[in-house]
Amino acid sequence: MTKRQSDSRERIIDAAYLVLMEQGYGAASIKEIARAAGVAPGLVHYYFASKDDLLVAVLRATSDRYTAEMERRSQEVPPAALASAGLQEPEERATRQPEWYRLRYELFALAMRNPALEEGVAALLANGRQGIGNIVRKAAGNQALDPNALAGVLLACFDGLALQKLADPHFDIHAAYQMLSRMVGLLLESGAE
């Protein structure tokens, strides 16, 4: 793929993110996404076989950016403070970017009915677990705990807490994250013994 093709594809993904956030998956059209990207609808179809494929690409791109940002942060934060910093970010994201979670949950629901999306969702979740697992490894040091298993549990917590906040604006996500932080702290302390 040439740089120009890559730029066009990225511009379409960025525009799709904005249109999907604004209109939701059901109401967003390829034509509207193309207009927002400043390209012909045919070019969108050239890169993405369907709106489903585009949704997977949008969420994968945002997940990759998120994972890269968390990796960068994990390089800057001392290991002793990494667990706390790693939990602070998803709490803030649930409040700051609820539309990202809405799209994520739309994709999950669609994938449960559409086998063509299952692979994309599996890759998205694996990417999330890998990023979280990297942080767990750094925070845990040489402790005898399974970072991959803990990453799976934490990802489920992050998604579940964000879903509760979306469904119930009065849900105290901060208190829930404080409890999760204490639980992870106790787990890391017990693993050090």
CSV table of C-alpha atoms in Angstrom, one decimal:
chain,number,residue,atom,x,y,z
A,1,MET,CA,0.0,0.0,0.0
A,2,THR,CA,1.4,3.4,-1.0
A,3,LYS,CA,1.6,6.3,1.4
A,4,ARG,CA,-1.2,8.0,-0.5
A,5,GLN,CA,-3.4,4.9,-0.2
A,6,SER,CA,-2.5,4.5,3.5
A,7,ASP,CA,-3.4,8.2,4.0
A,8,SER,CA,-6.8,7.8,2.2
A,9,ARG,CA,-7.6,4.7,4.2
A,10,GLU,CA,-6.7,6.5,7.5
A,11,ARG,CA,-8.7,9.5,6.5
A,12,ILE,CA,-11.7,7.2,5.9
A,13,ILE,CA,-11.3,5.5,9.2
A,14,ASP,CA,-11.0,8.8,11.1
A,15,ALA,CA,-14.1,10.2,9.3
A,16,ALA,CA,-16.0,7.0,10.0
A,17,TYR,CA,-15.2,7.3,13.7
A,18,LEU,CA,-16.7,10.8,13.8
A,19,VAL,CA,-19.8,9.8,11.8
A,20,LEU,CA,-20.4,6.6,13.7
A,21,MET,CA,-20.0,8.5,17.0
A,22,GLU,CA,-22.4,11.2,15.9
A,23,GLN,CA,-25.1,9.0,14.2
A,24,GLY,CA,-24.6,5.5,15.6
A,25,TYR,CA,-23.9,2.4,13.5
A,26,GLY,CA,-27.5,2.0,12.2
A,27,ALA,CA,-27.9,5.5,11.0
A,28,ALA,CA,-24.4,6.1,9.6
A,29,SER,CA,-24.1,5.5,5.8
A,30,ILE,CA,-21.1,4.9,3.6
A,31,LYS,CA,-22.1,7.9,1.6
A,32,GLU,CA,-22.0,10.2,4.7
A,33,ILE,CA,-18.7,8.7,5.8
A,34,ALA,CA,-17.3,9.3,2.3
A,35,ARG,CA,-18.5,12.9,2.4
A,36,ALA,CA,-16.9,13.4,5.8
A,37,ALA,CA,-13.6,11.9,4.5
A,38,GLY,CA,-13.7,14.0,1.4
A,39,VAL,CA,-13.6,10.9,-0.9
A,40,ALA,CA,-16.0,9.2,-3.3
A,41,PRO,CA,-18.2,6.4,-1.8
A,42,GLY,CA,-16.5,4.0,-4.2
A,43,LEU,CA,-13.1,4.6,-2.5
A,44,VAL,CA,-14.7,3.6,0.9
A,45,HIS,CA,-15.9,0.4,-0.8
A,46,TYR,CA,-12.4,-0.1,-2.3
A,47,TYR,CA,-10.8,-0.3,1.2
A,48,PHE,CA,-13.7,-1.8,3.1
A,49,ALA,CA,-16.0,-4.6,1.8
A,50,SER,CA,-18.9,-3.4,4.1
A,51,LYS,CA,-19.9,-1.1,6.8
A,52,ASP,CA,-19.2,-3.9,9.2
A,53,ASP,CA,-15.6,-4.2,8.0
A,54,LEU,CA,-15.3,-0.4,8.4
A,55,LEU,CA,-16.6,-0.5,12.0
A,56,VAL,CA,-14.1,-3.2,12.9
A,57,ALA,CA,-11.3,-1.1,11.3
A,58,VAL,CA,-12.4,2.0,13.2
A,59,LEU,CA,-12.4,0.2,16.6
A,60,ARG,CA,-9.2,-1.6,15.8
A,61,ALA,CA,-7.5,1.7,14.9
A,62,THR,CA,-8.7,3.4,18.1
A,63,SER,CA,-7.7,0.3,20.1
A,64,ASP,CA,-4.2,0.3,18.6
A,65,ARG,CA,-3.9,4.0,19.4
A,66,TYR,CA,-5.0,3.4,22.9
A,67,THR,CA,-2.6,0.5,23.4
A,68,ALA,CA,0.3,2.6,22.0
A,69,GLU,CA,-0.6,5.4,24.3
A,70,MET,CA,-0.8,3.1,27.3
A,71,GLU,CA,2.6,1.6,26.3
A,72,ARG,CA,4.1,5.0,26.1
A,73,ARG,CA,2.6,5.9,29.5
A,74,SER,CA,3.9,2.7,31.0
A,75,GLN,CA,7.4,3.7,30.0
A,76,GLU,CA,7.1,7.0,31.9
A,77,VAL,CA,5.5,5.7,35.1
A,78,PRO,CA,7.5,3.9,37.8
A,79,PRO,CA,6.5,0.2,38.2
A,80,ALA,CA,5.2,0.9,41.8
A,81,ALA,CA,2.7,3.5,40.4
A,82,LEU,CA,1.9,1.6,37.2
A,83,ALA,CA,-1.1,-0.3,38.5
A,84,SER,CA,-2.8,2.8,39.8
A,85,ALA,CA,-2.0,4.8,36.6
A,86,GLY,CA,-3.2,1.8,34.5
A,87,LEU,CA,-6.6,1.8,36.2
A,88,GLN,CA,-7.0,5.6,36.1
A,89,GLU,CA,-6.9,5.8,32.3
A,90,PRO,CA,-9.9,3.5,31.6
A,91,GLU,CA,-12.0,5.3,34.3
A,92,GLU,CA,-11.2,8.6,32.7
A,93,ARG,CA,-11.9,7.2,29.2
A,94,ALA,CA,-15.3,5.9,30.2
A,95,THR,CA,-16.2,9.4,31.3
A,96,ARG,CA,-14.4,11.3,28.6
A,97,GLN,CA,-15.2,9.1,25.6
A,98,PRO,CA,-18.5,7.3,26.2
A,99,GLU,CA,-19.2,7.3,22.5
A,100,TRP,CA,-16.1,5.0,22.0
A,101,TYR,CA,-17.7,2.5,24.4
A,102,ARG,CA,-21.1,2.8,22.7
A,103,LEU,CA,-19.5,1.9,19.3
A,104,ARG,CA,-17.6,-0.9,21.0
A,105,TYR,CA,-20.8,-2.4,22.4
A,106,GLU,CA,-22.6,-2.0,19.1
A,107,LEU,CA,-19.8,-4.0,17.5
A,108,PHE,CA,-20.0,-6.7,20.2
A,109,ALA,CA,-23.8,-7.0,19.7
A,110,LEU,CA,-23.4,-7.2,15.9
A,111,ALA,CA,-20.7,-9.8,16.2
A,112,MET,CA,-23.0,-12.1,18.3
A,113,ARG,CA,-25.3,-12.2,15.3
A,114,ASN,CA,-22.8,-11.9,12.4
A,115,PRO,CA,-20.1,-14.6,12.2
A,116,ALA,CA,-18.2,-12.4,9.8
A,117,LEU,CA,-17.5,-9.9,12.6
A,118,GLU,CA,-16.4,-12.5,15.2
A,119,GLU,CA,-12.8,-12.5,14.0
A,120,GLY,CA,-12.6,-8.7,14.2
A,121,VAL,CA,-14.0,-8.7,17.7
A,122,ALA,CA,-11.7,-11.5,18.8
A,123,ALA,CA,-8.7,-9.5,17.5
A,124,LEU,CA,-9.9,-6.3,19.2
A,125,LEU,CA,-10.3,-8.1,22.6
A,126,ALA,CA,-6.9,-9.9,22.2
A,127,ASN,CA,-5.3,-6.5,21.5
A,128,GLY,CA,-6.8,-5.1,24.6
A,129,ARG,CA,-5.7,-8.0,26.7
A,130,GLN,CA,-2.2,-7.8,25.3
A,131,GLY,CA,-1.9,-4.1,26.2
A,132,ILE,CA,-3.3,-4.6,29.7
A,133,GLY,CA,-1.1,-7.7,30.1
A,134,ASN,CA,2.0,-5.7,29.3
A,135,ILE,CA,1.2,-3.2,32.0
A,136,VAL,CA,0.4,-6.0,34.5
A,137,ARG,CA,3.8,-7.7,33.7
A,138,LYS,CA,5.6,-4.4,34.4
A,139,ALA,CA,3.6,-3.7,37.6
A,140,ALA,CA,3.8,-7.2,38.9
A,141,GLY,CA,7.5,-7.7,38.3
A,142,ASN,CA,8.5,-11.3,38.9
A,143,GLN,CA,5.4,-12.3,40.9
A,144,ALA,CA,3.9,-15.7,40.3
A,145,LEU,CA,0.6,-14.5,38.9
A,146,ASP,CA,-0.7,-15.0,35.4
A,147,PRO,CA,-0.7,-11.6,33.7
A,148,ASN,CA,-2.8,-12.8,30.8
A,149,ALA,CA,-5.5,-14.1,33.0
A,150,LEU,CA,-5.5,-10.9,35.1
A,151,ALA,CA,-5.6,-8.9,31.9
A,152,GLY,CA,-8.7,-10.7,30.8
A,153,VAL,CA,-10.4,-10.1,34.2
A,154,LEU,CA,-9.4,-6.4,34.1
A,155,LEU,CA,-10.7,-5.9,30.5
A,156,ALA,CA,-14.0,-7.4,31.6
A,157,CYS,CA,-14.1,-5.0,34.5
A,158,PHE,CA,-13.3,-2.0,32.3
A,159,ASP,CA,-16.0,-2.9,29.8
A,160,GLY,CA,-18.5,-3.7,32.5
A,161,LEU,CA,-17.9,-0.5,34.5
A,162,ALA,CA,-18.2,1.6,31.4
A,163,LEU,CA,-21.4,-0.1,30.4
A,164,GLN,CA,-22.9,0.5,33.8
A,165,LYS,CA,-21.9,4.2,33.5
A,166,LEU,CA,-23.5,4.4,30.0
A,167,ALA,CA,-26.7,2.7,31.2
A,168,ASP,CA,-26.9,4.6,34.5
A,169,PRO,CA,-25.5,8.1,34.5
A,170,HIS,CA,-25.8,8.2,38.3
A,171,PHE,CA,-23.5,5.1,38.7
A,172,ASP,CA,-20.5,6.1,40.8
A,173,ILE,CA,-17.8,4.8,38.5
A,174,HIS,CA,-15.1,6.5,40.5
A,175,ALA,CA,-16.0,4.5,43.7
A,176,ALA,CA,-16.0,1.3,41.7
A,177,TYR,CA,-12.6,2.1,40.3
A,178,GLN,CA,-11.3,2.9,43.7
A,179,MET,CA,-12.5,-0.6,44.9
A,180,LEU,CA,-11.0,-2.2,41.8
A,181,SER,CA,-7.7,-0.4,42.5
A,182,ARG,CA,-7.7,-1.7,46.1
A,183,MET,CA,-8.4,-5.2,44.9
A,184,VAL,CA,-5.6,-5.2,42.3
A,185,GLY,CA,-3.3,-3.7,45.0
A,186,LEU,CA,-4.1,-6.5,47.4
A,187,LEU,CA,-3.5,-9.1,44.6
A,188,LEU,CA,-0.2,-7.6,43.7
A,189,GLU,CA,0.8,-7.5,47.4
A,190,SER,CA,-0.2,-11.1,48.0
A,191,GLY,CA,1.7,-12.2,44.9
A,192,ALA,CA,4.9,-10.6,46.2
A,193,GLU,CA,4.9,-12.9,49.3
